[in-house]
Coordinates of C-alpha atoms in Angstrom, one line a residue:
M1 CA -32.6 24.9 2.9
K2 CA -31.2 22.0 0.9
N3 CA -31.2 22.1 -2.9
I4 CA -34.1 20.1 -4.3
T5 CA -31.6 18.3 -6.6
I6 CA -29.8 16.9 -3.5
I7 CA -33.1 15.6 -2.1
S8 CA -34.0 14.0 -5.4
A9 CA -30.5 12.4 -5.5
L10 CA -31.0 11.1 -2.0
I11 CA -34.3 9.5 -2.8
G12 CA -32.6 7.9 -5.8
L13 CA -29.9 6.6 -3.5
I14 CA -32.4 5.0 -1.2
L15 CA -34.4 3.3 -4.0
I16 CA -31.5 2.4 -6.3
S17 CA -28.1 2.4 -4.7
V18 CA -29.3 1.0 -1.4
G19 CA -31.2 -1.7 -3.1
C20 CA -33.4 -1.1 -6.1
T21 CA -36.9 -0.3 -7.1
P22 CA -39.5 -2.9 -6.5
M23 CA -39.6 -3.7 -10.2
Q24 CA -35.8 -4.0 -10.4
A25 CA -35.7 -6.1 -7.3
K26 CA -38.0 -8.7 -8.9
K27 CA -35.9 -8.8 -12.0
E28 CA -32.6 -9.2 -10.2
Q29 CA -34.0 -11.8 -7.8
T30 CA -35.1 -13.9 -10.7
V31 CA -31.7 -13.7 -12.5
T32 CA -29.7 -14.4 -9.3
T33 CA -31.8 -17.3 -8.3
K34 CA -30.8 -19.0 -11.6
Q35 CA -27.1 -18.4 -10.9
T36 CA -26.9 -19.7 -7.4
S37 CA -29.0 -21.5 -4.9
I38 CA -27.8 -19.5 -1.9
T39 CA -29.2 -16.0 -2.7
P40 CA -32.2 -15.4 -0.5
P41 CA -35.4 -13.6 -1.4
I42 CA -35.0 -9.8 -0.9
P43 CA -37.8 -8.5 1.3
H44 CA -38.8 -5.0 0.5
E45 CA -41.8 -2.8 1.2
D46 CA -43.3 0.4 0.0
L47 CA -41.9 3.4 2.0
T48 CA -44.5 5.1 4.1
A49 CA -44.5 8.9 4.5
E50 CA -43.1 8.5 8.1
M51 CA -40.4 6.0 7.0
L52 CA -39.4 8.2 4.0
F53 CA -39.1 11.2 6.4
H54 CA -36.7 9.3 8.7
V55 CA -34.7 8.0 5.8
L56 CA -34.3 11.5 4.3
K57 CA -33.4 12.8 7.7
A58 CA -30.7 10.2 8.1
E59 CA -29.3 10.8 4.6
L60 CA -29.3 14.5 4.9
A61 CA -27.4 14.1 8.2
L62 CA -24.8 11.9 6.4
Y63 CA -24.6 14.6 3.7
D64 CA -23.6 17.0 6.5
N65 CA -21.2 14.5 8.0
N66 CA -23.3 14.3 11.1
Y67 CA -22.9 10.6 11.7
D68 CA -24.5 10.6 15.2
A69 CA -27.7 12.0 13.9
A70 CA -27.7 9.7 10.9
L71 CA -27.1 6.6 13.0
S72 CA -29.8 7.7 15.5
S73 CA -32.3 7.9 12.6
Y74 CA -31.2 4.6 11.2
S75 CA -31.6 3.0 14.6
W76 CA -35.3 4.0 14.5
I77 CA -35.6 2.7 10.9
I78 CA -34.1 -0.7 11.9
E79 CA -36.8 -1.2 14.5
N80 CA -39.6 -0.2 12.2
T81 CA -39.0 -1.8 8.9
S82 CA -38.5 -5.2 7.2
D83 CA -37.1 -3.7 4.1
Y84 CA -33.9 -5.4 3.1
R85 CA -32.6 -2.2 1.3
L86 CA -32.8 0.0 4.4
I87 CA -31.5 -2.6 6.8
R88 CA -28.5 -3.3 4.5
R89 CA -27.9 0.4 4.2
A90 CA -28.0 0.9 8.0
T91 CA -25.6 -2.0 8.6
R92 CA -23.0 -0.7 6.1
I93 CA -23.2 2.8 7.6
A94 CA -22.9 1.5 11.2
L95 CA -19.9 -0.8 10.3
G96 CA -18.2 2.0 8.5
A97 CA -18.6 4.3 11.4
K98 CA -17.3 1.6 13.8
H99 CA -20.6 1.8 15.7
N100 CA -20.4 -1.8 16.5
L101 CA -23.5 -2.2 18.7
L102 CA -25.8 -0.6 16.2
A103 CA -24.2 -2.7 13.5
L104 CA -24.9 -5.8 15.6
K105 CA -28.5 -4.7 16.1
S106 CA -28.9 -4.1 12.3
I107 CA -27.3 -7.4 11.3
N108 CA -29.5 -9.4 13.7
R109 CA -32.6 -7.7 12.2
W110 CA -31.3 -8.5 8.8
L111 CA -30.9 -12.2 9.7
E112 CA -34.4 -12.2 11.2
I113 CA -35.9 -11.3 7.8
S114 CA -33.4 -13.2 5.7
P115 CA -31.6 -15.9 7.8
T116 CA -29.6 -17.4 4.9
D117 CA -28.4 -14.3 3.2
P118 CA -24.6 -14.9 2.7
E119 CA -23.8 -11.1 2.9
A120 CA -25.6 -10.8 6.2
I121 CA -23.8 -13.9 7.5
Q122 CA -20.4 -12.6 6.5
L123 CA -21.1 -9.3 8.2
A124 CA -22.2 -11.1 11.3
V125 CA -18.9 -12.9 11.3
I126 CA -17.1 -9.5 11.1
I127 CA -19.1 -7.8 13.9
S128 CA -18.8 -10.9 16.2
I129 CA -15.0 -10.8 15.8
R130 CA -14.9 -7.1 16.4
L131 CA -16.9 -7.5 19.6
G132 CA -14.8 -10.5 20.8
K133 CA -17.8 -12.9 20.5
T134 CA -15.7 -15.8 19.1
D135 CA -18.4 -18.4 19.7
E136 CA -21.0 -16.4 17.7
A137 CA -18.4 -15.8 15.0
L138 CA -17.9 -19.6 14.9
M139 CA -21.6 -20.2 14.6
H140 CA -21.9 -17.9 11.6
L141 CA -18.8 -19.3 10.0
D142 CA -20.4 -22.8 10.4
T143 CA -23.4 -21.5 8.4
L144 CA -21.1 -20.4 5.6
L145 CA -19.5 -23.8 5.5
K146 CA -22.8 -25.5 4.9
Q147 CA -23.2 -23.8 1.5
D148 CA -24.0 -26.5 -1.0
T149 CA -21.5 -26.0 -3.8
Q150 CA -17.8 -25.5 -4.2
Q151 CA -18.4 -22.5 -6.4
N152 CA -20.5 -20.8 -3.7
K153 CA -17.9 -21.5 -1.0
E154 CA -15.0 -20.3 -3.1
K155 CA -16.8 -17.0 -3.7
L156 CA -18.1 -16.6 -0.2
F157 CA -14.8 -17.3 1.5
G158 CA -12.9 -15.2 -1.0
M159 CA -15.2 -12.3 -0.1
L160 CA -14.9 -13.1 3.6
A161 CA -11.0 -13.1 3.5
A162 CA -11.0 -9.8 1.6
T163 CA -13.1 -8.2 4.3
L164 CA -11.3 -9.8 7.3
K165 CA -8.0 -8.5 6.0
G166 CA -9.2 -5.0 6.6
E167 CA -10.4 -5.6 10.2
P168 CA -8.4 -3.9 13.0
E169 CA -8.5 -6.9 15.4
Q170 CA -6.4 -9.3 13.5
E171 CA -5.5 -11.5 16.4
Q172 CA -9.1 -12.1 17.3
T173 CA -9.8 -12.9 13.6
L174 CA -7.0 -15.4 13.6
E175 CA -8.2 -17.0 16.9
A176 CA -11.7 -17.5 15.5
L177 CA -10.4 -19.0 12.2
R178 CA -8.0 -21.3 14.0
K179 CA -10.8 -22.6 16.2
L180 CA -13.0 -23.2 13.2
T181 CA -10.3 -25.0 11.2
A182 CA -9.7 -27.3 14.2
K183 CA -13.5 -28.0 14.1
H184 CA -13.4 -28.5 10.3
P185 CA -9.9 -29.8 9.4
N186 CA -10.9 -31.0 6.0
D187 CA -12.4 -27.8 4.5
P188 CA -9.8 -26.3 2.1
Y189 CA -11.7 -23.0 1.7
L190 CA -11.6 -22.3 5.4
I191 CA -8.0 -23.4 5.7
I192 CA -6.8 -21.1 2.8
T193 CA -8.7 -18.2 4.3
L194 CA -6.8 -18.7 7.6
A195 CA -3.5 -19.0 5.6
E196 CA -4.3 -15.7 3.8
I197 CA -4.9 -13.9 7.1
E198 CA -1.7 -15.4 8.6
Y199 CA 0.2 -14.3 5.5
Q200 CA -1.1 -10.7 5.9
N201 CA 0.0 -10.7 9.5
R202 CA 3.5 -12.1 8.6
Y203 CA 3.0 -15.5 10.2
Y204 CA 4.6 -16.9 7.1
Q205 CA 5.6 -20.3 8.4
D206 CA 2.1 -20.9 9.8
A207 CA 0.7 -19.8 6.5
L208 CA 2.9 -22.3 4.6
K209 CA 1.7 -25.1 6.8
N210 CA -1.9 -24.3 6.1
I211 CA -1.3 -23.8 2.4
S212 CA 0.1 -27.3 2.2
K213 CA -2.9 -28.7 4.0
A214 CA -5.3 -26.9 1.6
Q215 CA -3.3 -28.2 -1.4
K216 CA -3.6 -31.8 -0.2
L217 CA -7.4 -31.4 0.0
K218 CA -7.6 -29.5 -3.3
P219 CA -4.6 -30.2 -5.6
N220 CA -3.6 -27.7 -8.3
W221 CA -5.6 -24.9 -6.7
Q222 CA -4.6 -21.6 -8.2
R223 CA -5.5 -19.7 -5.1
A224 CA -3.3 -21.8 -3.0
L225 CA -0.4 -21.8 -5.5
L226 CA -0.4 -18.0 -5.7
L227 CA -0.5 -17.6 -1.9
K228 CA 2.4 -20.1 -1.6
A229 CA 4.4 -18.1 -4.2
Q230 CA 3.8 -14.9 -2.3
T231 CA 4.7 -16.4 1.0
L232 CA 7.9 -17.9 -0.2
F233 CA 8.8 -14.5 -1.7
A234 CA 8.1 -12.7 1.6
L235 CA 10.4 -15.2 3.3
G236 CA 13.2 -14.2 0.8
N237 CA 13.2 -17.6 -0.9
Y238 CA 13.1 -15.9 -4.3
E239 CA 14.1 -19.0 -6.4
A240 CA 11.4 -21.2 -4.9
A241 CA 8.9 -18.4 -5.3
D242 CA 9.8 -18.0 -9.0
K243 CA 9.2 -21.7 -9.6
Q244 CA 5.8 -21.4 -8.1
F245 CA 4.9 -18.4 -10.2
Q246 CA 6.2 -20.1 -13.4
Q247 CA 3.9 -23.1 -12.6
I248 CA 1.0 -20.7 -12.2
F249 CA 1.8 -19.0 -15.5
A250 CA 2.1 -22.4 -17.3
D251 CA -1.2 -23.6 -15.9
D252 CA -3.1 -20.5 -16.9
S253 CA -1.1 -18.5 -19.4
E254 CA -3.9 -16.0 -20.1
N255 CA -4.5 -14.9 -16.5
I256 CA -2.7 -11.6 -16.0
Q257 CA -3.5 -11.2 -12.2
P258 CA -0.7 -13.5 -11.0
R259 CA 1.8 -11.7 -13.3
I260 CA 0.7 -8.4 -11.8
T261 CA 1.2 -9.8 -8.3
Y262 CA 4.7 -11.1 -9.2
A263 CA 5.7 -7.8 -10.9
R264 CA 4.7 -5.9 -7.8
A265 CA 6.7 -8.3 -5.6
L266 CA 9.8 -8.0 -7.8
L267 CA 9.6 -4.2 -7.6
T268 CA 9.6 -4.3 -3.8
I269 CA 13.1 -5.8 -3.9
G270 CA 14.3 -3.5 -6.7
N271 CA 14.4 -6.1 -9.4
I272 CA 13.1 -3.7 -12.1
D273 CA 14.3 -5.8 -15.1
A274 CA 12.4 -8.9 -14.0
A275 CA 9.3 -6.8 -13.1
L276 CA 9.4 -5.3 -16.6
N277 CA 9.6 -8.7 -18.2
Q278 CA 6.3 -9.6 -16.4
L279 CA 4.6 -6.3 -17.3
R280 CA 5.6 -6.6 -20.9
E281 CA 4.2 -10.1 -21.0
I282 CA 1.0 -8.8 -19.5
I283 CA 0.8 -6.2 -22.3
S284 CA 1.3 -8.8 -24.9
I285 CA -1.6 -10.8 -23.4
S286 CA -3.8 -7.8 -22.9
P287 CA -2.7 -5.0 -25.3
E288 CA -5.7 -2.9 -24.5
N289 CA -4.9 -2.9 -20.8
H290 CA -4.0 0.8 -20.6
E291 CA -3.7 0.8 -16.8
I292 CA -0.8 -1.7 -17.0
I293 CA 0.8 0.3 -19.9
L294 CA 0.7 3.4 -17.7
Y295 CA 2.2 1.4 -14.8
T296 CA 5.0 0.1 -17.1
I297 CA 6.1 3.4 -18.7
P298 CA 7.8 4.9 -15.6
L299 CA 9.8 1.7 -15.1
L300 CA 10.9 1.7 -18.7
I301 CA 12.1 5.3 -18.3
T302 CA 13.9 4.4 -15.0
S303 CA 15.7 1.5 -16.7
E304 CA 16.6 3.8 -19.7
R305 CA 14.6 1.8 -22.2
F306 CA 13.6 5.1 -23.8
D307 CA 12.5 3.7 -27.2
V308 CA 10.0 1.3 -25.8
A309 CA 8.7 3.9 -23.4
E310 CA 8.2 6.4 -26.2
E311 CA 6.4 3.7 -28.3
Y312 CA 3.9 3.1 -25.5
I313 CA 3.4 6.8 -24.8
D314 CA 2.8 7.7 -28.5
A315 CA 0.3 4.9 -28.8
L316 CA -1.7 6.3 -25.9
L317 CA -1.6 9.8 -27.4
E318 CA -2.6 8.6 -30.8
K319 CA -5.6 6.9 -29.4
E320 CA -6.3 9.9 -27.1
I321 CA -6.3 7.7 -24.0
E322 CA -5.2 9.2 -20.7
V323 CA -3.8 12.2 -22.6
D324 CA -2.7 14.3 -19.6
T325 CA -0.9 11.3 -18.0
A326 CA 0.7 10.3 -21.3
M327 CA 2.0 13.9 -21.8
F328 CA 3.4 14.0 -18.3
H329 CA 5.3 10.8 -19.0
K330 CA 6.5 12.3 -22.3
G331 CA 7.9 15.2 -20.3
V332 CA 9.6 12.8 -17.9
L333 CA 11.1 10.9 -20.8
R334 CA 12.4 14.1 -22.4
Q335 CA 13.8 15.2 -19.0
E336 CA 15.7 11.9 -18.6
Q337 CA 17.0 12.2 -22.1
G338 CA 18.3 15.7 -21.3
R339 CA 16.0 17.4 -23.8
L340 CA 14.9 19.9 -21.2
N341 CA 13.2 22.5 -23.4
E342 CA 10.9 19.8 -24.7
A343 CA 10.3 18.5 -21.2
I344 CA 9.3 22.0 -20.0
K345 CA 6.7 22.3 -22.8
Y346 CA 5.1 19.0 -21.8
F347 CA 5.0 19.8 -18.1
E348 CA 3.5 23.3 -18.8
K349 CA 0.6 21.6 -20.6
I350 CA -0.4 19.8 -17.3
K351 CA -3.0 22.1 -15.8
S352 CA -4.8 19.7 -13.4
G353 CA -5.2 16.1 -12.5
Q354 CA -3.1 13.5 -10.6
N355 CA 0.2 14.6 -12.3
F356 CA -0.3 18.3 -11.9
L357 CA 1.8 18.6 -8.7
E358 CA 4.7 16.5 -9.9
A359 CA 4.8 18.3 -13.2
K360 CA 5.2 21.6 -11.3
F361 CA 7.9 20.1 -9.1
R362 CA 9.8 18.9 -12.1
L363 CA 9.6 22.3 -13.7
A364 CA 11.1 23.7 -10.4
Q365 CA 13.8 21.1 -10.5
I366 CA 14.8 21.9 -14.1
T367 CA 14.8 25.6 -13.2
A368 CA 17.0 25.0 -10.2
D369 CA 19.4 22.7 -12.1
S370 CA 19.9 25.4 -14.7
G371 CA 21.3 27.7 -12.0
K372 CA 18.1 29.7 -11.3
L373 CA 17.4 28.5 -7.7
E374 CA 15.6 31.6 -6.5
Q375 CA 13.3 31.5 -9.5
A376 CA 12.5 27.8 -8.8
L377 CA 11.8 28.6 -5.1
E378 CA 9.5 31.4 -6.2
L379 CA 7.6 29.0 -8.5
L380 CA 7.0 26.7 -5.5
Q381 CA 6.0 29.6 -3.3
E382 CA 3.4 30.8 -5.8
L383 CA 2.2 27.2 -6.2
R384 CA 1.7 27.1 -2.4
K385 CA -0.4 30.4 -2.5
Q386 CA -2.6 29.1 -5.3
H387 CA -3.0 25.6 -3.9
P388 CA -2.8 25.8 -0.1
D389 CA -4.0 22.1 0.1
H390 CA -0.5 21.2 -1.2
T391 CA 1.4 23.2 1.4
T392 CA 3.2 20.2 2.9
Q393 CA 4.4 18.9 -0.5
T394 CA 5.6 22.3 -1.7
L395 CA 7.5 22.9 1.5
L396 CA 9.2 19.6 1.3
M397 CA 10.1 20.2 -2.4
E398 CA 11.4 23.6 -1.6
A399 CA 13.5 22.2 1.3
E400 CA 14.9 19.5 -1.0
L401 CA 16.1 22.1 -3.6
L402 CA 17.8 24.0 -0.7
R403 CA 19.4 20.9 0.5
E404 CA 20.7 20.0 -2.9
N405 CA 22.3 23.5 -3.0
N406 CA 23.9 23.0 0.5
M407 CA 21.6 25.5 2.1
R408 CA 20.5 23.2 5.0
Q409 CA 20.1 26.0 7.6
R410 CA 17.7 27.8 5.3
A411 CA 15.9 24.5 4.7
I412 CA 15.6 23.9 8.4
K413 CA 14.2 27.5 8.8
L414 CA 11.6 26.6 6.2
M415 CA 10.6 23.5 8.1
N416 CA 10.4 25.6 11.3
D417 CA 8.1 28.0 9.6
G418 CA 5.9 25.2 8.4
L419 CA 5.8 23.5 11.8
A420 CA 4.9 26.8 13.5
Q421 CA 1.7 26.6 11.5
D422 CA 1.2 22.9 11.7
P423 CA 3.2 21.6 14.7
D424 CA 2.1 17.9 14.4
N425 CA 2.9 17.6 10.7
H426 CA 4.9 14.4 10.9
Q427 CA 6.2 14.8 7.3
L428 CA 7.8 18.1 8.1
L429 CA 9.1 16.8 11.4
Y430 CA 10.7 13.8 9.6
N431 CA 12.2 16.0 6.9
R432 CA 13.6 18.4 9.6
A433 CA 15.2 15.4 11.3
M434 CA 16.9 14.3 8.1
L435 CA 18.3 17.8 7.6
A436 CA 19.5 17.8 11.2
V437 CA 21.3 14.5 10.6
D438 CA 23.2 16.2 7.8
L439 CA 24.3 18.9 10.2
K440 CA 25.2 16.3 12.9
D441 CA 22.6 17.7 15.2
I442 CA 21.8 14.3 16.7
V443 CA 19.8 15.8 19.6
Q444 CA 17.3 17.5 17.2
T445 CA 17.2 14.5 15.0
E446 CA 16.3 12.2 17.9
K447 CA 13.7 14.6 19.3
D448 CA 11.9 15.0 15.9
L449 CA 12.0 11.3 15.0
R450 CA 10.6 10.3 18.4
R451 CA 7.8 12.8 17.9
V452 CA 7.1 11.3 14.4
I453 CA 6.8 7.9 16.0
E454 CA 4.4 9.2 18.6
L455 CA 2.2 10.8 15.8
A456 CA 2.6 7.9 13.3
P457 CA 3.4 4.7 15.2
D458 CA 3.4 2.7 11.9
H459 CA 6.0 5.0 10.3
A460 CA 8.6 2.3 9.6
H461 CA 11.1 4.8 8.1
A462 CA 11.1 6.9 11.3
Y463 CA 12.1 3.9 13.3
N464 CA 14.7 3.0 10.8
A465 CA 16.1 6.5 10.6
L466 CA 16.4 6.9 14.3
G467 CA 17.9 3.4 14.7
Y468 CA 20.4 4.0 11.9
T469 CA 21.4 7.4 13.4
L470 CA 22.0 6.0 16.8
A471 CA 24.1 3.1 15.3
D472 CA 26.1 5.5 13.1
E473 CA 26.6 8.5 15.4
T474 CA 26.4 7.0 19.0
D475 CA 27.4 3.9 20.8
R476 CA 23.7 3.1 21.7
Y477 CA 23.8 0.0 19.5
E478 CA 21.3 -2.2 21.3
E479 CA 18.7 0.6 21.4
A480 CA 19.4 1.2 17.7
K481 CA 18.9 -2.5 16.9
E482 CA 15.5 -2.6 18.6
L483 CA 14.3 0.4 16.6
I484 CA 15.6 -1.0 13.3
E485 CA 14.0 -4.4 14.1
K486 CA 10.7 -2.7 14.5
A487 CA 11.1 -1.1 11.1
Y488 CA 12.1 -4.4 9.6
A489 CA 9.0 -6.2 11.0
M490 CA 6.9 -3.6 9.2
L491 CA 8.8 -3.5 5.9
P492 CA 10.9 -6.7 5.6
N493 CA 11.7 -6.0 1.9
D494 CA 12.7 -2.4 2.2
V495 CA 16.3 -2.1 1.0
A496 CA 17.2 0.8 3.3
I497 CA 16.0 -1.0 6.3
I498 CA 17.8 -4.2 5.3
D499 CA 21.0 -2.2 5.0
S500 CA 20.4 -0.7 8.4
M501 CA 20.0 -4.2 9.8
G502 CA 23.4 -5.1 8.4
W503 CA 25.0 -1.9 9.7
V504 CA 23.8 -2.3 13.3
H505 CA 24.9 -5.9 13.4
F506 CA 28.3 -4.7 12.1
K507 CA 28.4 -2.2 14.9
L508 CA 27.6 -4.9 17.4
G509 CA 30.3 -7.2 16.0
N510 CA 27.8 -9.7 14.7
Y511 CA 29.7 -10.0 11.4
D512 CA 27.9 -13.1 10.0
E513 CA 24.5 -11.5 10.5
A514 CA 25.8 -8.2 9.1
Q515 CA 27.1 -10.0 6.0
K516 CA 23.7 -11.7 5.4
Y517 CA 21.8 -8.5 5.4
L518 CA 24.3 -6.5 3.5
L519 CA 24.6 -9.1 0.7
R520 CA 20.8 -9.1 0.4
A521 CA 20.7 -5.3 0.2
L522 CA 23.4 -5.2 -2.4
K523 CA 21.5 -7.8 -4.5
M524 CA 18.5 -5.6 -4.4
R525 CA 20.2 -2.3 -5.2
K526 CA 23.6 -1.0 -6.3
D527 CA 24.2 1.8 -3.9
P528 CA 27.4 3.5 -2.7
E529 CA 26.4 3.6 0.9
I530 CA 25.5 -0.1 1.0
A531 CA 28.8 -0.8 -0.8
S532 CA 30.7 1.2 1.8
H533 CA 29.2 -0.8 4.6
M534 CA 30.2 -4.0 2.9
G535 CA 33.7 -2.7 2.3
Q536 CA 34.0 -1.8 6.0
L537 CA 32.7 -5.3 7.0
L538 CA 35.3 -7.0 4.8
I539 CA 38.1 -4.9 6.4
A540 CA 36.8 -5.8 9.9
I541 CA 37.0 -9.5 9.2
G542 CA 40.5 -9.2 7.8
K543 CA 39.8 -9.4 4.1
K544 CA 41.5 -6.1 3.2
K545 CA 42.5 -7.3 -0.3
E546 CA 38.9 -8.3 -1.1
A547 CA 37.7 -5.0 0.4
K548 CA 39.9 -3.0 -1.8
E549 CA 38.9 -4.8 -5.0
F550 CA 35.2 -4.6 -4.0
L551 CA 35.4 -0.9 -3.2
Q552 CA 37.3 -0.1 -6.4
R553 CA 34.5 -1.7 -8.4
A554 CA 32.0 0.3 -6.5
L555 CA 33.9 3.5 -7.1
D556 CA 33.9 2.7 -10.9
Q557 CA 30.1 2.7 -10.6
F558 CA 29.9 5.7 -8.3
P559 CA 33.0 7.8 -9.0
E560 CA 31.8 10.8 -6.9
S561 CA 31.1 8.8 -3.8
E562 CA 33.0 10.6 -1.0
I563 CA 32.5 7.7 1.5
I564 CA 34.0 5.1 -0.8
I565 CA 36.9 7.4 -1.7
K566 CA 37.5 8.0 2.0
I567 CA 37.6 4.3 2.9
L568 CA 40.0 3.5 0.0
K569 CA 42.4 6.2 1.1
Q570 CA 42.3 4.7 4.6
L571 CA 43.2 1.3 3.1
E572 CA 46.2 2.9 1.3
E573 CA 47.6 4.4 4.6

């Protein structure tokens, strides 16, 4: 029998979270009506004993994760109530469970009792697109366009865009929006919504065209300016994107959201210094924004700005804000400074929370680096016993320590043992493939990476790793190029994938294309492998002197790089 506390909580959920009590409904309705002319009255009714029974039955089924039973009960409820709260609840559950027919039934009932409710209309758009009912989607979108104020339309289409971005059938979504914009070519809210969905689906040139249309209809629109900056950045036009962002900052200097967007974009291309400038500007505008401070601290440590990082950490500790996270960052700071005994003390204080696992991993790393590899491995094995839900992560960390100590066969055995218990674990398969690459076992590498792609078809790095391996270790260059291009389509700003694009074009003899990608990768990250690729390209196009000078500079940065040393020796011969 269920605990009475659970039942009480469920009744509260029905009367409060789903909607509100009758008294609250009246209060909220009065306030909302003053704010906007589009919010409809909220029909509600007292729950009969029979209705309450079915609602409790549905909610208890949800509590037990029995969605079929819950949806069956809510199907009965939809047919027998006019209560907005219950119909809204049923709609949300059906949509979340991807039970599209029940969701359609519920939304239609919702629109019967409240035909101008914007939330119901937006959800009707979503379900119509899901079911391929483009004409019905257009009809509902038309209703949204008839809202009487710009403020209402801005809000509604902003919410609609956010929801549509999460829908699985993106091409159907684009089709519906394009038809509607053809019907309403002078509505900037609709046009910018289409541009946002085009941007998400990487139709960047189409997005730019629609952004320009929206800007002509609504000049100096921050939403359009920000989307244009993001689109230019995605296209690799960083200078033009920066000009757009600077215009946005000048127009609204106190708005931190565009700066957050820009900082994140800069981080995707490895421009940590520029990202830090934006984050520190955000902190100066909003010094109590502890989330941004916590986001900034690891970047400061990575860029060796230890004094500033410590200043931020100590301020959090002094105010007793996010103490565990601040202590974890203090441990990382001390580790990077080489003050390992202090780092260990901070990491040992982390007993739970989001940083617990990484704190343990760092303790293991410090232990292994001090020459106590077996002790470090034992620490991870004990962690695995105590926290079996972290089995995959601890296995991967253990394998990494073995790899660092040139014990790859032992690491592969560890992956084999893990896969014997969990044969479709794509993380373990991927890691075993990378270990097999190191051992020049290309057959095993290809087998594991193809299995990863089967299990996780959106695993861009698996496509990239397989493509790069085929380009580097075989003569299957065209096949390699197809795989890397798939990875690039998914992650066009990933430096490893950009480098792979350059390398496969080099192998194919497409030297101009190779140079374009390799220069872009080098701009994003100083890396010995990328530098070696550029050096080999310079040699191939007959620029041996430039190659030697370039590789010597790279060796000064990475004096232990075996590949750069090898190429330089070849140049001397």
